[in-house]
PDB file of C-alpha atoms in Angstrom:
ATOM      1  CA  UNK A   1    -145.912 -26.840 177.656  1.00 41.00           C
ATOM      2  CA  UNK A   2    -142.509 -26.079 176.605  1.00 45.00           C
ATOM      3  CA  UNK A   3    -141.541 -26.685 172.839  1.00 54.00           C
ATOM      4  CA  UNK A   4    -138.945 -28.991 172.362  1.00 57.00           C
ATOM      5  CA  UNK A   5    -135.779 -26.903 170.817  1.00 61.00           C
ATOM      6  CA  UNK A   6    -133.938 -29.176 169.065  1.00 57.00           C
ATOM      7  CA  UNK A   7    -130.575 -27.483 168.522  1.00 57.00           C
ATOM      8  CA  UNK A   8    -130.178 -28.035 172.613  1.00 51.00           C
ATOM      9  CA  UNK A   9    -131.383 -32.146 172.155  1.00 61.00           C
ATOM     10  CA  UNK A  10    -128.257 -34.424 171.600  1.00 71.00           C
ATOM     11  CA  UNK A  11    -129.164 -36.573 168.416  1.00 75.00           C
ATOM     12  CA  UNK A  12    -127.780 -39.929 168.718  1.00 76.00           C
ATOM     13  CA  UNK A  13    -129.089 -39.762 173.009  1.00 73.00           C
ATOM     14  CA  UNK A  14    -132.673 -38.785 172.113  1.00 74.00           C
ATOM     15  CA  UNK A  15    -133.022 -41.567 169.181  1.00 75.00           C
ATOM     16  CA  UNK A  16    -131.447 -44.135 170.825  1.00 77.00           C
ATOM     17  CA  UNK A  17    -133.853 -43.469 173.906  1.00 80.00           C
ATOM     18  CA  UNK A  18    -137.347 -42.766 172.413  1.00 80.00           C
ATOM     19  CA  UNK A  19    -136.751 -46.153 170.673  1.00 80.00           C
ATOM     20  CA  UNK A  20    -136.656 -47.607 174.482  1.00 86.00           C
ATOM     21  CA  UNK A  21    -139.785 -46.434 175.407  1.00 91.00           C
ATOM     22  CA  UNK A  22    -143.551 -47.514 175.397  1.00 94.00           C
ATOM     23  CA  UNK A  23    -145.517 -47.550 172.131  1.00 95.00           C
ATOM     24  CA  UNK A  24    -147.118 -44.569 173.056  1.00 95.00           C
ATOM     25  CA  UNK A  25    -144.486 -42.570 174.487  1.00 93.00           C
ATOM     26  CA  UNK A  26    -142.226 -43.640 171.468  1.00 94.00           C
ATOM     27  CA  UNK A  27    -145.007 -42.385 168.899  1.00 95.00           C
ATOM     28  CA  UNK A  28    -145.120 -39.029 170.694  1.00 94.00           C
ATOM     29  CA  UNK A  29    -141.538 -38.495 171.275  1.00 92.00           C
ATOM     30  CA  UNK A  30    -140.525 -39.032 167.215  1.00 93.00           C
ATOM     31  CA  UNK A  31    -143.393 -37.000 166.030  1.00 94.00           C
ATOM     32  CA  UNK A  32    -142.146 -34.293 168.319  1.00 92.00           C
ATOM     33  CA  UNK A  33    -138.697 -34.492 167.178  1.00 92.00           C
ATOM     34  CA  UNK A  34    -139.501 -34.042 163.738  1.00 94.00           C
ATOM     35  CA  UNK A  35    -142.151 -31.407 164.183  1.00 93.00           C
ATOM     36  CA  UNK A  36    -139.078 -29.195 166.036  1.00 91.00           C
ATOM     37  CA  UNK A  37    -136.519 -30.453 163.283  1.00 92.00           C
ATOM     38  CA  UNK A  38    -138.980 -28.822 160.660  1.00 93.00           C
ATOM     39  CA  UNK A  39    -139.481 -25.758 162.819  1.00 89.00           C
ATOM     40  CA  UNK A  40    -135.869 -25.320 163.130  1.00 88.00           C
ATOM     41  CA  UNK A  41    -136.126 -25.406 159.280  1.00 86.00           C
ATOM     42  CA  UNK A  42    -138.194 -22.503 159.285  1.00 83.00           C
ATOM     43  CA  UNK A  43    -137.039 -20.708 162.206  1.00 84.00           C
ATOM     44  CA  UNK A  44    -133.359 -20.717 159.259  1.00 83.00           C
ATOM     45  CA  UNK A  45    -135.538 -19.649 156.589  1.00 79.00           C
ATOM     46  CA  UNK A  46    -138.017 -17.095 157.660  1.00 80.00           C
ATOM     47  CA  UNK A  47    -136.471 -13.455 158.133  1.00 77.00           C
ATOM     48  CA  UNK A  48    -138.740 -12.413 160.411  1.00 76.00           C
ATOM     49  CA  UNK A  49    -141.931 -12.562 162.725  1.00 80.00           C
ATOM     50  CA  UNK A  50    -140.675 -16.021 163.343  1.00 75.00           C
ATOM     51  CA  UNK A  51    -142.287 -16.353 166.774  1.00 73.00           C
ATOM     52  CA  UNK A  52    -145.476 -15.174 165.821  1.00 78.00           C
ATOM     53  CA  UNK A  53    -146.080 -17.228 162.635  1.00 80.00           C
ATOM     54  CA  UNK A  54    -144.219 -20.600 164.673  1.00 80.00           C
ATOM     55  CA  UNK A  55    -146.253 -20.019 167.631  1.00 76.00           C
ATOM     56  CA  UNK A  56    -149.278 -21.989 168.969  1.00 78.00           C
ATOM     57  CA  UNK A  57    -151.820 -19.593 167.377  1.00 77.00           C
ATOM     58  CA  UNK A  58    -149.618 -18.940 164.560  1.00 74.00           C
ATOM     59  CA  UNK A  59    -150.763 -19.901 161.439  1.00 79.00           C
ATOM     60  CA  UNK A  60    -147.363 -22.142 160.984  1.00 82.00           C
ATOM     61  CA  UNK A  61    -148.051 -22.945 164.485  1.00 80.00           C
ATOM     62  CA  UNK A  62    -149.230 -26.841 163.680  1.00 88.00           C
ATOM     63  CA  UNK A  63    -146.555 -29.385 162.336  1.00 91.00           C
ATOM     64  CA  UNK A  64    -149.268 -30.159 159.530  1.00 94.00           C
ATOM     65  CA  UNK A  65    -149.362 -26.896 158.654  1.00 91.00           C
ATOM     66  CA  UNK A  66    -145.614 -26.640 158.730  1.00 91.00           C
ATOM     67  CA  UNK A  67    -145.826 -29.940 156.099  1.00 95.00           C
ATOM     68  CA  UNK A  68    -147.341 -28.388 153.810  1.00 92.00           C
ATOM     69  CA  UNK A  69    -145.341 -25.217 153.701  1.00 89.00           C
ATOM     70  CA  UNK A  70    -142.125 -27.051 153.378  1.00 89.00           C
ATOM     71  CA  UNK A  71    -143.950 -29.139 150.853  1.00 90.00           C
ATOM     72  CA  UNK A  72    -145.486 -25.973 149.078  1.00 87.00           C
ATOM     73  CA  UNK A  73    -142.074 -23.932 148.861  1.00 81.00           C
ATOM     74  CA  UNK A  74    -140.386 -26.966 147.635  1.00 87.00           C
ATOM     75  CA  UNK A  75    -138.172 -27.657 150.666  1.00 88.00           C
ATOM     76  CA  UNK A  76    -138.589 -31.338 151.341  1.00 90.00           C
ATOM     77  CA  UNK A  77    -139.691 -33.514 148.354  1.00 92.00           C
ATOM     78  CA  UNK A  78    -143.343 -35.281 147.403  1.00 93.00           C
ATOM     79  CA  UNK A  79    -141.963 -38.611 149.725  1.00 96.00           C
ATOM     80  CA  UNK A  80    -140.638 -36.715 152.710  1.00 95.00           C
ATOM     81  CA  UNK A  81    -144.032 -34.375 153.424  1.00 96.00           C
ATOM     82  CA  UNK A  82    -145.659 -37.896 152.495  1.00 97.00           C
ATOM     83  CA  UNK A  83    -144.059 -39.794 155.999  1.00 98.00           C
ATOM     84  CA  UNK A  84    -144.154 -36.448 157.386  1.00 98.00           C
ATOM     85  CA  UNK A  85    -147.753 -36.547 157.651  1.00 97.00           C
ATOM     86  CA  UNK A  86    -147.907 -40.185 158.761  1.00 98.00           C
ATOM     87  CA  UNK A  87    -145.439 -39.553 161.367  1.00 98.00           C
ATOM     88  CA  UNK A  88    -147.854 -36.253 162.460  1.00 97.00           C
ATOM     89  CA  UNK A  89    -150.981 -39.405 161.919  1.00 98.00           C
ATOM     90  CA  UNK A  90    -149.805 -41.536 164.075  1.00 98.00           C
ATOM     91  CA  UNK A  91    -148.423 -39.301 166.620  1.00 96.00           C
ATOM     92  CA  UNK A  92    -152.084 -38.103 166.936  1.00 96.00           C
ATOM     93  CA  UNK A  93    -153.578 -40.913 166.873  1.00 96.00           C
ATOM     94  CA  UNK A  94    -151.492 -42.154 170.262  1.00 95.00           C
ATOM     95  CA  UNK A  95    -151.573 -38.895 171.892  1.00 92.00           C
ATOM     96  CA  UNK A  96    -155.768 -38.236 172.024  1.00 90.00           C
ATOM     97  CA  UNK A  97    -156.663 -42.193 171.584  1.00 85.00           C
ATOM     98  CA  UNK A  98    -157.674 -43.344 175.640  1.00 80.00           C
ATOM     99  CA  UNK A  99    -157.297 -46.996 174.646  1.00 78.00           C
ATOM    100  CA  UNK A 100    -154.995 -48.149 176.943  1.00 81.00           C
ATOM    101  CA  UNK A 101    -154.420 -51.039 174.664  1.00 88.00           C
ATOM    102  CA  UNK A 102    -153.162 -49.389 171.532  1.00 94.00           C
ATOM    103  CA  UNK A 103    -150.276 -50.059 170.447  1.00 96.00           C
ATOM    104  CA  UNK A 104    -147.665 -50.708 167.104  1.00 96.00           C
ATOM    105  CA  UNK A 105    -149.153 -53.668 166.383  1.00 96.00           C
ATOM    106  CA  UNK A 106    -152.914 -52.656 166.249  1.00 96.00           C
ATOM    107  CA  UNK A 107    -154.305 -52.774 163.125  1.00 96.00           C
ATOM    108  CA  UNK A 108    -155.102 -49.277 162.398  1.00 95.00           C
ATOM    109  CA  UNK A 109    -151.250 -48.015 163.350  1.00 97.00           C
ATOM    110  CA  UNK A 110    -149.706 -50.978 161.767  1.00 97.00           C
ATOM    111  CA  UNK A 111    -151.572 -49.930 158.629  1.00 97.00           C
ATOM    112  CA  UNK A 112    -150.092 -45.984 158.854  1.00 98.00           C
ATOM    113  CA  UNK A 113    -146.856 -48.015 159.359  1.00 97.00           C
ATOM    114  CA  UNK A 114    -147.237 -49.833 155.987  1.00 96.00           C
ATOM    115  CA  UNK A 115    -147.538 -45.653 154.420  1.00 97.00           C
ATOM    116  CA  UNK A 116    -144.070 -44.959 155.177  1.00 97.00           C
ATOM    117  CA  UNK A 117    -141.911 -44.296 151.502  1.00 96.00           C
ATOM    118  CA  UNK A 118    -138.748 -44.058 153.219  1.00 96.00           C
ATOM    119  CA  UNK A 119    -138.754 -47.880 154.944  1.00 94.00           C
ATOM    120  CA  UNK A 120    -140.304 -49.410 152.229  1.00 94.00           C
ATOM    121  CA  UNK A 121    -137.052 -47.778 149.930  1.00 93.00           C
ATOM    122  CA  UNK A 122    -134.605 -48.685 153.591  1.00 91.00           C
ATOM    123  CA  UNK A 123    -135.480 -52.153 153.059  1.00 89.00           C
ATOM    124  CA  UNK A 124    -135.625 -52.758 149.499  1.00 90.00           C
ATOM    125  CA  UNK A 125    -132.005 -51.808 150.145  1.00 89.00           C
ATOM    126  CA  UNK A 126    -131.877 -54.283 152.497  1.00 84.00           C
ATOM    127  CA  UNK A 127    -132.742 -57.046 149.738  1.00 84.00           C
ATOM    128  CA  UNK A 128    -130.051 -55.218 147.652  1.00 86.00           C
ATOM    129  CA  UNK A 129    -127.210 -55.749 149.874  1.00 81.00           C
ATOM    130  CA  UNK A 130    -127.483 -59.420 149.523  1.00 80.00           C
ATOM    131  CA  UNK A 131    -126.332 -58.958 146.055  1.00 83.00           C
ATOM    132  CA  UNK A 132    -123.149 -57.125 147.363  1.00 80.00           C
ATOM    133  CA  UNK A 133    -122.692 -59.579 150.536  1.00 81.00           C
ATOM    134  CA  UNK A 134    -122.444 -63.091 149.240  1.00 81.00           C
ATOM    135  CA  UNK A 135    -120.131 -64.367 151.281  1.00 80.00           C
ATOM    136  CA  UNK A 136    -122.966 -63.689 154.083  1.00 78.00           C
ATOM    137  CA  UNK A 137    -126.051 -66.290 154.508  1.00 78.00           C
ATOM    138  CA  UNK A 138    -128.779 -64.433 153.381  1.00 79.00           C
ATOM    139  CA  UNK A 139    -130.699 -66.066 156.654  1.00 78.00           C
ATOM    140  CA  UNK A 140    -128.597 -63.006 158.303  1.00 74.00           C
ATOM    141  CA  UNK A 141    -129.718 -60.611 155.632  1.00 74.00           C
ATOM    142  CA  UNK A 142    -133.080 -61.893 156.408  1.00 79.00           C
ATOM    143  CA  UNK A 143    -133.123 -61.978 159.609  1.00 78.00           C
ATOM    144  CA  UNK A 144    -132.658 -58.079 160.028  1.00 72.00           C
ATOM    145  CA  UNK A 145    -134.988 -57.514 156.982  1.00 80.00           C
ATOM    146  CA  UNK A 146    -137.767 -59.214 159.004  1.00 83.00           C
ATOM    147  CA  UNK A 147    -137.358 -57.435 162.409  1.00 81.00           C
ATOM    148  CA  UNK A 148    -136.862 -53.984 160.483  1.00 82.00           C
ATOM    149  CA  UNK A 149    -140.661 -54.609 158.813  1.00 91.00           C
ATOM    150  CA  UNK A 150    -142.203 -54.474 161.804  1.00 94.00           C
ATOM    151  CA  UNK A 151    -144.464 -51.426 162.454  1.00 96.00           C
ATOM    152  CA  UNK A 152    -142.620 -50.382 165.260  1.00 95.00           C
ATOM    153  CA  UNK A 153    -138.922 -50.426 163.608  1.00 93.00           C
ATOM    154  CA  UNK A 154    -140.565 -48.810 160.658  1.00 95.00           C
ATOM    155  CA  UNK A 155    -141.821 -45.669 162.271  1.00 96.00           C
ATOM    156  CA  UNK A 156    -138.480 -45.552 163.821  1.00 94.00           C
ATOM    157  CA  UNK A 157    -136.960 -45.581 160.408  1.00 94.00           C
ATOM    158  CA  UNK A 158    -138.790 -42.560 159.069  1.00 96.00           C
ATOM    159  CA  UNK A 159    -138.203 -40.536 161.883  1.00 95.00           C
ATOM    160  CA  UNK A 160    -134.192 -41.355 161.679  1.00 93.00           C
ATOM    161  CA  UNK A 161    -134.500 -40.806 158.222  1.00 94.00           C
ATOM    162  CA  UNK A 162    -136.621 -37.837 157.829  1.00 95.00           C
ATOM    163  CA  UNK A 163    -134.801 -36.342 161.073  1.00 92.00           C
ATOM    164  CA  UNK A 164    -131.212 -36.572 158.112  1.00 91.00           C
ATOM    165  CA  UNK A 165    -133.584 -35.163 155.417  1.00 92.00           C
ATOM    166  CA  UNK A 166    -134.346 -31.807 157.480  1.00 92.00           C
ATOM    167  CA  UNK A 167    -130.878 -31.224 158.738  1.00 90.00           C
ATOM    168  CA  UNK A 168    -129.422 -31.528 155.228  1.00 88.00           C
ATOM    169  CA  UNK A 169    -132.596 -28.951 154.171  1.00 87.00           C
ATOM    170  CA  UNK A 170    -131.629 -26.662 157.219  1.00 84.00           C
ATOM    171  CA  UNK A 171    -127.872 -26.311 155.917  1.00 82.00           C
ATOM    172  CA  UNK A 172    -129.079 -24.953 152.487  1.00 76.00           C
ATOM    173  CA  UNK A 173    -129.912 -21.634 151.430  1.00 71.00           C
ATOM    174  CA  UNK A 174    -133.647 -22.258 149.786  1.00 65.00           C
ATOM    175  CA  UNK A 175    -132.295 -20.491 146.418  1.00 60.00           C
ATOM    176  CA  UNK A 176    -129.178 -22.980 146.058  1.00 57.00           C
ATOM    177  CA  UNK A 177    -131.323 -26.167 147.695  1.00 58.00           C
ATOM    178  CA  UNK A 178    -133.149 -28.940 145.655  1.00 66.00           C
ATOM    179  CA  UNK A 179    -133.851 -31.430 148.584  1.00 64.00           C
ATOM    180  CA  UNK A 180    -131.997 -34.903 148.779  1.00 67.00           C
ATOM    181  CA  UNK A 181    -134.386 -37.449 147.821  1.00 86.00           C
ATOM    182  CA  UNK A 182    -135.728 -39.297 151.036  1.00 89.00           C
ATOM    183  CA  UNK A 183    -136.514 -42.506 149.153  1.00 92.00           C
ATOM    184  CA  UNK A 184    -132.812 -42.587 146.978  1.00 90.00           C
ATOM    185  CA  UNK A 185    -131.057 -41.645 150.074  1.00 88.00           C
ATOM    186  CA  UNK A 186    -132.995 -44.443 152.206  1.00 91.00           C
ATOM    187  CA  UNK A 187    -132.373 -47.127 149.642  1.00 90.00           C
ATOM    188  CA  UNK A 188    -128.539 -46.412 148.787  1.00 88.00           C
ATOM    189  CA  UNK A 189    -128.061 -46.204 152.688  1.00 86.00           C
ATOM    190  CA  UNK A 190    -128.522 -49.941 152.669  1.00 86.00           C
ATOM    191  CA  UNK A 191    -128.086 -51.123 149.684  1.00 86.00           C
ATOM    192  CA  UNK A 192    -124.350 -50.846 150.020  1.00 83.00           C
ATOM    193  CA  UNK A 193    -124.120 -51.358 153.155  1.00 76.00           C
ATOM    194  CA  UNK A 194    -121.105 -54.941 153.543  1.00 74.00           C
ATOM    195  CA  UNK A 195    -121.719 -56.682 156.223  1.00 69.00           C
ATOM    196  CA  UNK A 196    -118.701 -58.431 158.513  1.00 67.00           C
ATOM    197  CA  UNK A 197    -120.262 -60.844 160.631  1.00 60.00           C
ATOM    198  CA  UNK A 198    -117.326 -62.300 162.907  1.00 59.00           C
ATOM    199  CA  UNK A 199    -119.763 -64.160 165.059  1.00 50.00           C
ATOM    200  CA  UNK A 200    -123.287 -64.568 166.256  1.00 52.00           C
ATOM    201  CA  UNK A 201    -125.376 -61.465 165.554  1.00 52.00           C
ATOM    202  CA  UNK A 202    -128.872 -61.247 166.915  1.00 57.00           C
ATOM    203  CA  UNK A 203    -130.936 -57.749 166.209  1.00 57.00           C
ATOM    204  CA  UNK A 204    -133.354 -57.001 169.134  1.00 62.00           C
ATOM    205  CA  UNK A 205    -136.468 -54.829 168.985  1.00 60.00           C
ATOM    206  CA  UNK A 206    -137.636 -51.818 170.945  1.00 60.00           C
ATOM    207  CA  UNK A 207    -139.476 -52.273 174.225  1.00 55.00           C
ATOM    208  CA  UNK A 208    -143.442 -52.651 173.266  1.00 55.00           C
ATOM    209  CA  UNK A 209    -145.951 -52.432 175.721  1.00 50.00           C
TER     210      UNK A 209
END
């Protein structure tokens, strides 16, 4: 199978249609967009044998073990190889589970979904902006907080936001680069957001199966 390259994948396209599809597909799709963000990262970094250490028998040839280099050198921080790995989980656990039936909401994904740092920090920032939005009814504010905890949206938030991490990691040199901090830059990233609601707002969720 050929490896996703992600310098030839158009950002904004790709998110905005892996959150369209099935659970399963959806799962797979995010975990392999991060997995060729981070090899990206190291494809930039390493100054040579590249192929042969990135490649399926490579001993960087596994996004886990790619996790823990990135981790190990420094080049993410403690939260990022954290949802990482429960990005990596869950993308396993959809890709070699036969139950037809599995899905976002079953229990053992929804509780890999609970893991994730950087949407627990996306919507404490969320409860945050109320404080810089009162002219807004909160029942908005709320509103978006509740469809953005489900396990779905939340998967979809750490891949968004750990997707941001690894391109600000990739445009570093590793001796001048101390890693944003994926659960600082989650929470200011809402917490100032100001809302302008000029009329009836209604926040949908991605297709489930």
């Amino acid at each position: 199978m050929k490896t996703l390259n992600v310098a030839d994948v158009e950002r904004d396209f790709y998110l905005h249609n892996f959150a369209q599809e099935t659970d399963r597909a959806a799962a797979v799709l995010g975990g392999a967009f991060v997995d060729a963000r981070l090899e990206h990262v190291l494809r930039k970094r390493l100054s040579a044998n590249q192929d042969e250490l990135l490649g399926h028998m490579g001993p960087l040839g596994t996004f886990s073990a790619r996790i823990d280099l990135a981790w190990g050198l420094r080049w993410v921080d403690s939260d990022s190889a954290h949802d990482l790995h429960v990005i990596r989980k869950i993308r396993n656990d959809f890709a070699h589970h036969l139950d037809s039936e599995l899905s976002f909401e079953s229990q053992s994904i929804a509780d890999r979904c609970r893991n994730f740092r950087s949407a627990d920090a996306h919507l404490r920032g969320d409860e945050k902006a109320k404080e810089r939005n009162p002219n807004v009814s909160t029942a908005i504010i709320d509103g978006w907080i509740s469809k953005f905890s489900s396990p779905r949206w939340r998967f979809h938030i750490a891949v968004e936001s750990l997707d941001q991490i690894l391109i600000a990691v990739s445009e570093h040199e590793p001796s001048k680069y101390h890693g944003p901090s994926l659960v600082d830059e989650c929470y200011q990233s809402t917490a100032q957001l100001i809302y302008r609601v000029k009329a009836t707002a209604t926040v949908g969720t991605p297709y489930q199966n």
